[in-house]
C-alpha cells in the first residue's frame, strides 16, 4: 500500500492533525523538520496555517511548494497535547 495523507487539520503553531489511508490518526509537531530556506516561511504561524491537502500526491503542501513525504509525516511521534497541558499545570502549581 502506498501511504497517503487523506485528511489534515492545522491544530496549532507547527502542529497538524493527520489521518492516513492506513487508518492511523495522529497529531504531529513539524518543528524539527522546519530547517532550510524552503521551510523558513512555515516557522510563522500565519504561513503554517496555509497548509493544504494535495489529494493527488496524498500529502500536505504549502503555497511556496514546501511539502513532506507522507512516510516522513507518518514516522513522526504523536504529540499528546493533554499531557503537555497537564505538565504545564503541574509546573505552575509547584512553582517550577
PDB file of N, CA and C in Angstrom, residues 4-90:
ATOM      1  N   UNK A   4      -0.584   7.505   2.155  1.00  0.00           N
ATOM      2  CA  UNK A   4      -1.093   8.816   1.760  1.00  0.00           C
ATOM      3  C   UNK A   4      -1.759   9.479   2.960  1.00  0.00           C
ATOM      4  N   UNK A   5      -1.686  10.803   2.998  1.00  0.00           N
ATOM      5  CA  UNK A   5      -2.461  11.584   3.956  1.00  0.00           C
ATOM      6  C   UNK A   5      -3.822  11.801   3.310  1.00  0.00           C
ATOM      7  N   UNK A   6      -4.895  11.495   4.055  1.00  0.00           N
ATOM      8  CA  UNK A   6      -6.238  11.646   3.495  1.00  0.00           C
ATOM      9  C   UNK A   6      -7.031  12.768   4.162  1.00  0.00           C
ATOM     10  N   UNK A   7      -6.553  13.255   5.305  1.00  0.00           N
ATOM     11  CA  UNK A   7      -7.215  14.374   5.976  1.00  0.00           C
ATOM     12  C   UNK A   7      -6.199  15.093   6.846  1.00  0.00           C
ATOM     13  N   UNK A   8      -6.380  16.412   6.968  1.00  0.00           N
ATOM     14  CA  UNK A   8      -5.486  17.184   7.833  1.00  0.00           C
ATOM     15  C   UNK A   8      -6.229  18.349   8.433  1.00  0.00           C
ATOM     16  N   UNK A   9      -5.738  18.752   9.595  1.00  0.00           N
ATOM     17  CA  UNK A   9      -6.230  19.941  10.267  1.00  0.00           C
ATOM     18  C   UNK A   9      -5.037  20.600  10.934  1.00  0.00           C
ATOM     19  N   UNK A  10      -4.879  21.897  10.715  1.00  0.00           N
ATOM     20  CA  UNK A  10      -3.853  22.656  11.426  1.00  0.00           C
ATOM     21  C   UNK A  10      -4.383  22.839  12.845  1.00  0.00           C
ATOM     22  N   UNK A  11      -3.639  22.364  13.835  1.00  0.00           N
ATOM     23  CA  UNK A  11      -4.136  22.374  15.217  1.00  0.00           C
ATOM     24  C   UNK A  11      -3.302  23.253  16.140  1.00  0.00           C
ATOM     25  N   UNK A  12      -2.421  24.049  15.573  1.00  0.00           N
ATOM     26  CA  UNK A  12      -1.603  24.967  16.363  1.00  0.00           C
ATOM     27  C   UNK A  12      -0.345  25.318  15.600  1.00  0.00           C
ATOM     28  N   UNK A  13       0.459  26.200  16.189  1.00  0.00           N
ATOM     29  CA  UNK A  13       1.724  26.549  15.526  1.00  0.00           C
ATOM     30  C   UNK A  13       2.576  25.299  15.327  1.00  0.00           C
ATOM     31  N   UNK A  14       2.802  24.942  14.096  1.00  0.00           N
ATOM     32  CA  UNK A  14       3.631  23.807  13.706  1.00  0.00           C
ATOM     33  C   UNK A  14       3.043  22.452  14.091  1.00  0.00           C
ATOM     34  N   UNK A  15       1.743  22.407  14.403  1.00  0.00           N
ATOM     35  CA  UNK A  15       1.061  21.154  14.742  1.00  0.00           C
ATOM     36  C   UNK A  15       0.013  20.819  13.694  1.00  0.00           C
ATOM     37  N   UNK A  16      -0.011  19.555  13.283  1.00  0.00           N
ATOM     38  CA  UNK A  16      -1.015  19.072  12.349  1.00  0.00           C
ATOM     39  C   UNK A  16      -1.679  17.828  12.907  1.00  0.00           C
ATOM     40  N   UNK A  17      -2.993  17.753  12.746  1.00  0.00           N
ATOM     41  CA  UNK A  17      -3.726  16.513  12.987  1.00  0.00           C
ATOM     42  C   UNK A  17      -3.859  15.843  11.633  1.00  0.00           C
ATOM     43  N   UNK A  18      -3.344  14.632  11.526  1.00  0.00           N
ATOM     44  CA  UNK A  18      -3.311  13.924  10.247  1.00  0.00           C
ATOM     45  C   UNK A  18      -4.047  12.600  10.319  1.00  0.00           C
ATOM     46  N   UNK A  19      -4.671  12.238   9.206  1.00  0.00           N
ATOM     47  CA  UNK A  19      -5.252  10.909   9.044  1.00  0.00           C
ATOM     48  C   UNK A  19      -4.640  10.310   7.787  1.00  0.00           C
ATOM     49  N   UNK A  20      -4.159   9.084   7.915  1.00  0.00           N
ATOM     50  CA  UNK A  20      -3.516   8.379   6.807  1.00  0.00           C
ATOM     51  C   UNK A  20      -4.456   7.318   6.251  1.00  0.00           C
ATOM     52  N   UNK A  21      -4.191   6.899   5.031  1.00  0.00           N
ATOM     53  CA  UNK A  21      -5.049   5.901   4.387  1.00  0.00           C
ATOM     54  C   UNK A  21      -4.940   4.515   5.016  1.00  0.00           C
ATOM     55  N   UNK A  22      -4.022   4.313   5.933  1.00  0.00           N
ATOM     56  CA  UNK A  22      -3.929   3.036   6.646  1.00  0.00           C
ATOM     57  C   UNK A  22      -4.703   3.078   7.969  1.00  0.00           C
ATOM     58  N   UNK A  23      -5.445   4.179   8.197  1.00  0.00           N
ATOM     59  CA  UNK A  23      -6.265   4.302   9.398  1.00  0.00           C
ATOM     60  C   UNK A  23      -5.592   5.006  10.561  1.00  0.00           C
ATOM     61  N   UNK A  24      -4.302   5.254  10.481  1.00  0.00           N
ATOM     62  CA  UNK A  24      -3.583   5.915  11.564  1.00  0.00           C
ATOM     63  C   UNK A  24      -3.984   7.387  11.615  1.00  0.00           C
ATOM     64  N   UNK A  25      -4.309   7.854  12.834  1.00  0.00           N
ATOM     65  CA  UNK A  25      -4.592   9.268  13.077  1.00  0.00           C
ATOM     66  C   UNK A  25      -3.633   9.730  14.148  1.00  0.00           C
ATOM     67  N   UNK A  26      -3.026  10.907  13.942  1.00  0.00           N
ATOM     68  CA  UNK A  26      -2.087  11.408  14.931  1.00  0.00           C
ATOM     69  C   UNK A  26      -1.943  12.913  14.811  1.00  0.00           C
ATOM     70  N   UNK A  27      -1.523  13.521  15.915  1.00  0.00           N
ATOM     71  CA  UNK A  27      -1.128  14.933  15.937  1.00  0.00           C
ATOM     72  C   UNK A  27       0.387  14.952  15.963  1.00  0.00           C
ATOM     73  N   UNK A  28       0.976  15.712  15.031  1.00  0.00           N
ATOM     74  CA  UNK A  28       2.433  15.755  14.934  1.00  0.00           C
ATOM     75  C   UNK A  28       2.921  17.195  15.014  1.00  0.00           C
ATOM     76  N   UNK A  29       4.124  17.348  15.545  1.00  0.00           N
ATOM     77  CA  UNK A  29       4.806  18.639  15.628  1.00  0.00           C
ATOM     78  C   UNK A  29       5.887  18.644  14.559  1.00  0.00           C
ATOM     79  N   UNK A  30       5.767  19.556  13.600  1.00  0.00           N
ATOM     80  CA  UNK A  30       6.732  19.615  12.500  1.00  0.00           C
ATOM     81  C   UNK A  30       7.967  20.454  12.817  1.00  0.00           C
ATOM     82  N   UNK A  31       8.046  21.035  13.996  1.00  0.00           N
ATOM     83  CA  UNK A  31       9.176  21.908  14.346  1.00  0.00           C
ATOM     84  C   UNK A  31      10.546  21.334  13.990  1.00  0.00           C
ATOM     85  N   UNK A  32      10.810  20.050  14.301  1.00  0.00           N
ATOM     86  CA  UNK A  32      12.147  19.518  13.999  1.00  0.00           C
ATOM     87  C   UNK A  32      12.473  19.460  12.507  1.00  0.00           C
ATOM     88  N   UNK A  33      11.451  19.503  11.659  1.00  0.00           N
ATOM     89  CA  UNK A  33      11.671  19.390  10.215  1.00  0.00           C
ATOM     90  C   UNK A  33      11.780  20.742   9.499  1.00  0.00           C
ATOM     91  N   UNK A  34      11.527  21.820  10.209  1.00  0.00           N
ATOM     92  CA  UNK A  34      11.456  23.128   9.557  1.00  0.00           C
ATOM     93  C   UNK A  34      12.819  23.813   9.478  1.00  0.00           C
ATOM     94  N   UNK A  35      13.748  23.156   8.796  1.00  0.00           N
ATOM     95  CA  UNK A  35      15.077  23.715   8.590  1.00  0.00           C
ATOM     96  C   UNK A  35      15.286  23.953   7.097  1.00  0.00           C
ATOM     97  N   UNK A  36      16.109  24.910   6.781  1.00  0.00           N
ATOM     98  CA  UNK A  36      16.402  25.222   5.385  1.00  0.00           C
ATOM     99  C   UNK A  36      15.475  26.288   4.843  1.00  0.00           C
ATOM    100  N   UNK A  37      15.883  26.889   3.739  1.00  0.00           N
ATOM    101  CA  UNK A  37      15.159  28.043   3.189  1.00  0.00           C
ATOM    102  C   UNK A  37      13.719  27.758   2.760  1.00  0.00           C
ATOM    103  N   UNK A  38      13.443  26.585   2.215  1.00  0.00           N
ATOM    104  CA  UNK A  38      12.083  26.299   1.739  1.00  0.00           C
ATOM    105  C   UNK A  38      11.092  26.242   2.902  1.00  0.00           C
ATOM    106  N   UNK A  39      11.568  25.857   4.089  1.00  0.00           N
ATOM    107  CA  UNK A  39      10.686  25.716   5.245  1.00  0.00           C
ATOM    108  C   UNK A  39      10.673  26.948   6.146  1.00  0.00           C
ATOM    109  N   UNK A  40      11.508  27.945   5.883  1.00  0.00           N
ATOM    110  CA  UNK A  40      11.569  29.156   6.715  1.00  0.00           C
ATOM    111  C   UNK A  40      10.208  29.826   6.872  1.00  0.00           C
ATOM    112  N   UNK A  41       9.420  30.000   5.805  1.00  0.00           N
ATOM    113  CA  UNK A  41       8.118  30.646   5.984  1.00  0.00           C
ATOM    114  C   UNK A  41       7.174  29.873   6.902  1.00  0.00           C
ATOM    115  N   UNK A  42       7.334  28.554   6.979  1.00  0.00           N
ATOM    116  CA  UNK A  42       6.449  27.722   7.792  1.00  0.00           C
ATOM    117  C   UNK A  42       6.677  27.922   9.282  1.00  0.00           C
ATOM    118  N   UNK A  43       7.751  28.595   9.641  1.00  0.00           N
ATOM    119  CA  UNK A  43       8.032  28.847  11.055  1.00  0.00           C
ATOM    120  C   UNK A  43       7.120  29.925  11.625  1.00  0.00           C
ATOM    121  N   UNK A  44       6.412  30.659  10.764  1.00  0.00           N
ATOM    122  CA  UNK A  44       5.441  31.643  11.243  1.00  0.00           C
ATOM    123  C   UNK A  44       4.065  30.981  11.266  1.00  0.00           C
ATOM    124  N   UNK A  45       3.319  31.230  12.314  1.00  0.00           N
ATOM    125  CA  UNK A  45       2.010  30.591  12.479  1.00  0.00           C
ATOM    126  C   UNK A  45       1.063  30.902  11.332  1.00  0.00           C
ATOM    127  N   UNK A  46       1.075  32.147  10.879  1.00  0.00           N
ATOM    128  CA  UNK A  46       0.151  32.560   9.813  1.00  0.00           C
ATOM    129  C   UNK A  46       0.416  31.780   8.521  1.00  0.00           C
ATOM    130  N   UNK A  47       1.676  31.622   8.170  1.00  0.00           N
ATOM    131  CA  UNK A  47       2.002  30.889   6.946  1.00  0.00           C
ATOM    132  C   UNK A  47       1.779  29.391   7.133  1.00  0.00           C
ATOM    133  N   UNK A  48       2.168  28.872   8.284  1.00  0.00           N
ATOM    134  CA  UNK A  48       1.977  27.440   8.555  1.00  0.00           C
ATOM    135  C   UNK A  48       0.501  27.064   8.423  1.00  0.00           C
ATOM    136  N   UNK A  49      -0.378  27.972   8.849  1.00  0.00           N
ATOM    137  CA  UNK A  49      -1.817  27.718   8.808  1.00  0.00           C
ATOM    138  C   UNK A  49      -2.361  27.588   7.391  1.00  0.00           C
ATOM    139  N   UNK A  50      -1.563  27.904   6.373  1.00  0.00           N
ATOM    140  CA  UNK A  50      -1.987  27.785   4.977  1.00  0.00           C
ATOM    141  C   UNK A  50      -1.789  26.374   4.427  1.00  0.00           C
ATOM    142  N   UNK A  51      -1.488  25.431   5.303  1.00  0.00           N
ATOM    143  CA  UNK A  51      -1.315  24.031   4.882  1.00  0.00           C
ATOM    144  C   UNK A  51      -2.573  23.523   4.197  1.00  0.00           C
ATOM    145  N   UNK A  52      -2.374  22.783   3.123  1.00  0.00           N
ATOM    146  CA  UNK A  52      -3.476  22.191   2.359  1.00  0.00           C
ATOM    147  C   UNK A  52      -3.150  20.738   2.060  1.00  0.00           C
ATOM    148  N   UNK A  53      -4.192  19.966   1.871  1.00  0.00           N
ATOM    149  CA  UNK A  53      -4.023  18.581   1.455  1.00  0.00           C
ATOM    150  C   UNK A  53      -3.935  18.529  -0.066  1.00  0.00           C
ATOM    151  N   UNK A  54      -2.853  17.965  -0.577  1.00  0.00           N
ATOM    152  CA  UNK A  54      -2.727  17.714  -2.016  1.00  0.00           C
ATOM    153  C   UNK A  54      -3.251  16.303  -2.241  1.00  0.00           C
ATOM    154  N   UNK A  55      -4.486  16.219  -2.704  1.00  0.00           N
ATOM    155  CA  UNK A  55      -5.132  14.912  -2.858  1.00  0.00           C
ATOM    156  C   UNK A  55      -4.474  14.056  -3.930  1.00  0.00           C
ATOM    157  N   UNK A  56      -3.872  14.700  -4.915  1.00  0.00           N
ATOM    158  CA  UNK A  56      -3.196  13.942  -5.980  1.00  0.00           C
ATOM    159  C   UNK A  56      -1.945  13.247  -5.453  1.00  0.00           C
ATOM    160  N   UNK A  57      -1.167  13.966  -4.651  1.00  0.00           N
ATOM    161  CA  UNK A  57       0.079  13.407  -4.107  1.00  0.00           C
ATOM    162  C   UNK A  57      -0.120  12.729  -2.753  1.00  0.00           C
ATOM    163  N   UNK A  58      -1.223  13.029  -2.088  1.00  0.00           N
ATOM    164  CA  UNK A  58      -1.500  12.419  -0.796  1.00  0.00           C
ATOM    165  C   UNK A  58      -0.627  12.932   0.318  1.00  0.00           C
ATOM    166  N   UNK A  59      -0.339  14.243   0.281  1.00  0.00           N
ATOM    167  CA  UNK A  59       0.477  14.811   1.341  1.00  0.00           C
ATOM    168  C   UNK A  59       0.057  16.247   1.616  1.00  0.00           C
ATOM    169  N   UNK A  60       0.760  16.879   2.554  1.00  0.00           N
ATOM    170  CA  UNK A  60       0.481  18.251   2.966  1.00  0.00           C
ATOM    171  C   UNK A  60       1.418  19.180   2.203  1.00  0.00           C
ATOM    172  N   UNK A  61       0.862  20.285   1.691  1.00  0.00           N
ATOM    173  CA  UNK A  61       1.661  21.244   0.922  1.00  0.00           C
ATOM    174  C   UNK A  61       1.356  22.668   1.385  1.00  0.00           C
ATOM    175  N   UNK A  62       2.281  23.570   1.057  1.00  0.00           N
ATOM    176  CA  UNK A  62       2.121  24.996   1.339  1.00  0.00           C
ATOM    177  C   UNK A  62       2.287  25.767   0.037  1.00  0.00           C
ATOM    178  N   UNK A  63       1.832  27.030   0.002  1.00  0.00           N
ATOM    179  CA  UNK A  63       1.864  27.814  -1.244  1.00  0.00           C
ATOM    180  C   UNK A  63       3.248  27.976  -1.882  1.00  0.00           C
ATOM    181  N   UNK A  64       4.310  27.930  -1.082  1.00  0.00           N
ATOM    182  CA  UNK A  64       5.649  28.104  -1.643  1.00  0.00           C
ATOM    183  C   UNK A  64       6.229  26.812  -2.218  1.00  0.00           C
ATOM    184  N   UNK A  65       5.444  25.727  -2.213  1.00  0.00           N
ATOM    185  CA  UNK A  65       5.922  24.454  -2.749  1.00  0.00           C
ATOM    186  C   UNK A  65       6.494  23.518  -1.702  1.00  0.00           C
ATOM    187  N   UNK A  66       6.582  23.974  -0.460  1.00  0.00           N
ATOM    188  CA  UNK A  66       7.082  23.107   0.611  1.00  0.00           C
ATOM    189  C   UNK A  66       6.101  21.958   0.823  1.00  0.00           C
ATOM    190  N   UNK A  67       6.646  20.780   1.059  1.00  0.00           N
ATOM    191  CA  UNK A  67       5.824  19.616   1.372  1.00  0.00           C
ATOM    192  C   UNK A  67       6.684  18.584   2.086  1.00  0.00           C
ATOM    193  N   UNK A  68       6.034  17.560   2.588  1.00  0.00           N
ATOM    194  CA  UNK A  68       6.730  16.456   3.247  1.00  0.00           C
ATOM    195  C   UNK A  68       6.173  15.155   2.698  1.00  0.00           C
ATOM    196  N   UNK A  69       7.027  14.170   2.539  1.00  0.00           N
ATOM    197  CA  UNK A  69       6.578  12.850   2.109  1.00  0.00           C
ATOM    198  C   UNK A  69       5.642  12.287   3.172  1.00  0.00           C
ATOM    199  N   UNK A  70       4.571  11.624   2.767  1.00  0.00           N
ATOM    200  CA  UNK A  70       3.662  11.028   3.747  1.00  0.00           C
ATOM    201  C   UNK A  70       4.382  10.092   4.721  1.00  0.00           C
ATOM    202  N   UNK A  71       5.388   9.387   4.235  1.00  0.00           N
ATOM    203  CA  UNK A  71       6.156   8.471   5.095  1.00  0.00           C
ATOM    204  C   UNK A  71       6.872   9.231   6.207  1.00  0.00           C
ATOM    205  N   UNK A  72       7.405  10.404   5.881  1.00  0.00           N
ATOM    206  CA  UNK A  72       8.089  11.235   6.884  1.00  0.00           C
ATOM    207  C   UNK A  72       7.101  11.680   7.951  1.00  0.00           C
ATOM    208  N   UNK A  73       5.923  12.127   7.540  1.00  0.00           N
ATOM    209  CA  UNK A  73       4.901  12.565   8.493  1.00  0.00           C
ATOM    210  C   UNK A  73       4.427  11.393   9.354  1.00  0.00           C
ATOM    211  N   UNK A  74       4.290  10.227   8.745  1.00  0.00           N
ATOM    212  CA  UNK A  74       3.824   9.035   9.456  1.00  0.00           C
ATOM    213  C   UNK A  74       4.823   8.603  10.522  1.00  0.00           C
ATOM    214  N   UNK A  75       6.106   8.792  10.270  1.00  0.00           N
ATOM    215  CA  UNK A  75       7.143   8.362  11.212  1.00  0.00           C
ATOM    216  C   UNK A  75       7.295   9.288  12.412  1.00  0.00           C
ATOM    217  N   UNK A  76       6.769  10.519  12.337  1.00  0.00           N
ATOM    218  CA  UNK A  76       6.869  11.445  13.466  1.00  0.00           C
ATOM    219  C   UNK A  76       6.093  10.906  14.656  1.00  0.00           C
ATOM    220  N   UNK A  77       6.609  11.152  15.844  1.00  0.00           N
ATOM    221  CA  UNK A  77       5.916  10.746  17.062  1.00  0.00           C
ATOM    222  C   UNK A  77       4.669  11.594  17.249  1.00  0.00           C
ATOM    223  N   UNK A  78       3.647  10.987  17.810  1.00  0.00           N
ATOM    224  CA  UNK A  78       2.426  11.720  18.133  1.00  0.00           C
ATOM    225  C   UNK A  78       2.685  12.669  19.293  1.00  0.00           C
ATOM    226  N   UNK A  79       2.042  13.821  19.235  1.00  0.00           N
ATOM    227  CA  UNK A  79       2.112  14.800  20.313  1.00  0.00           C
ATOM    228  C   UNK A  79       0.840  14.660  21.123  1.00  0.00           C
ATOM    229  N   UNK A  80       0.985  14.506  22.421  1.00  0.00           N
ATOM    230  CA  UNK A  80      -0.174  14.404  23.299  1.00  0.00           C
ATOM    231  C   UNK A  80      -0.367  15.760  23.962  1.00  0.00           C
ATOM    232  N   UNK A  81      -1.284  16.551  23.449  1.00  0.00           N
ATOM    233  CA  UNK A  81      -1.496  17.908  23.946  1.00  0.00           C
ATOM    234  C   UNK A  81      -1.993  17.894  25.383  1.00  0.00           C
ATOM    235  N   UNK A  82      -2.843  16.925  25.741  1.00  0.00           N
ATOM    236  CA  UNK A  82      -3.355  16.850  27.111  1.00  0.00           C
ATOM    237  C   UNK A  82      -2.212  16.661  28.095  1.00  0.00           C
ATOM    238  N   UNK A  83      -1.217  15.851  27.733  1.00  0.00           N
ATOM    239  CA  UNK A  83      -0.067  15.635  28.601  1.00  0.00           C
ATOM    240  C   UNK A  83       0.724  16.920  28.760  1.00  0.00           C
ATOM    241  N   UNK A  84       0.925  17.661  27.660  1.00  0.00           N
ATOM    242  CA  UNK A  84       1.656  18.920  27.747  1.00  0.00           C
ATOM    243  C   UNK A  84       0.924  19.893  28.663  1.00  0.00           C
ATOM    244  N   UNK A  85      -0.400  19.997  28.529  1.00  0.00           N
ATOM    245  CA  UNK A  85      -1.184  20.906  29.357  1.00  0.00           C
ATOM    246  C   UNK A  85      -1.089  20.509  30.825  1.00  0.00           C
ATOM    247  N   UNK A  86      -1.157  19.203  31.088  1.00  0.00           N
ATOM    248  CA  UNK A  86      -1.072  18.713  32.460  1.00  0.00           C
ATOM    249  C   UNK A  86       0.283  19.042  33.059  1.00  0.00           C
ATOM    250  N   UNK A  87       1.358  18.853  32.296  1.00  0.00           N
ATOM    251  CA  UNK A  87       2.698  19.168  32.792  1.00  0.00           C
ATOM    252  C   UNK A  87       2.825  20.646  33.089  1.00  0.00           C
ATOM    253  N   UNK A  88       2.275  21.515  32.227  1.00  0.00           N
ATOM    254  CA  UNK A  88       2.332  22.953  32.467  1.00  0.00           C
ATOM    255  C   UNK A  88       1.561  23.315  33.725  1.00  0.00           C
ATOM    256  N   UNK A  89       0.400  22.682  33.958  1.00  0.00           N
ATOM    257  CA  UNK A  89      -0.380  22.932  35.156  1.00  0.00           C
ATOM    258  C   UNK A  89       0.380  22.506  36.401  1.00  0.00           C
ATOM    259  N   UNK A  90       1.036  21.344  36.303  1.00  0.00           N
ATOM    260  CA  UNK A  90       1.816  20.848  37.435  1.00  0.00           C
ATOM    261  C   UNK A  90       2.969  21.789  37.753  1.00  0.00           C
TER     262      UNK A  90
END
